[in-house]
Amino acid sequence: MMVHTPVHASWLNQVEIYFSVVQRKVVSPNDFTDLAQVGDRLGAFEDRYNATAQPFQWRFTTSDLDGLLARLDRHTADHQEESSTALTA
């Protein structure tokens, strides 16, 4: 089975996102009485997730990347300008 991930995110990023969802939706709050209850809740989540999951529609284009980099450059330039003004004051 081949899995295509976007060029701006690694498979590890995707795994981290999945486990973040599991942490927020299944494990927290951790009010379990035993490990069997944890296993049951994880199993129920897996069944529901597999039944409702949809492929991601990646829409991050090279134009989006160019815009993001331009905003970061402006932010960095503004921040450097503020820092140099504060040093001279």
mmCIF file of C-alpha atoms in Angstrom, residues 82-89:
data_model
loop_
_atom_site.group_PDB
_atom_site.id
_atom_site.type_symbol
_atom_site.label_atom_id
_atom_site.label_comp_id
_atom_site.label_asym_id
_atom_site.label_seq_id
_atom_site.Cartn_x
_atom_site.Cartn_y
_atom_site.Cartn_z
ATOM 1 C CA GLU A 82 11.648 46.985 16.582
ATOM 2 C CA SER A 83 14.673 45.397 18.270
ATOM 3 C CA SER A 84 17.133 47.860 16.747
ATOM 4 C CA THR A 85 14.881 50.806 17.706
ATOM 5 C CA ALA A 86 14.690 49.589 21.282
ATOM 6 C CA LEU A 87 18.484 49.233 21.469
ATOM 7 C CA THR A 88 19.091 52.801 20.290
ATOM 8 C CA ALA A 89 16.547 54.301 22.700
#
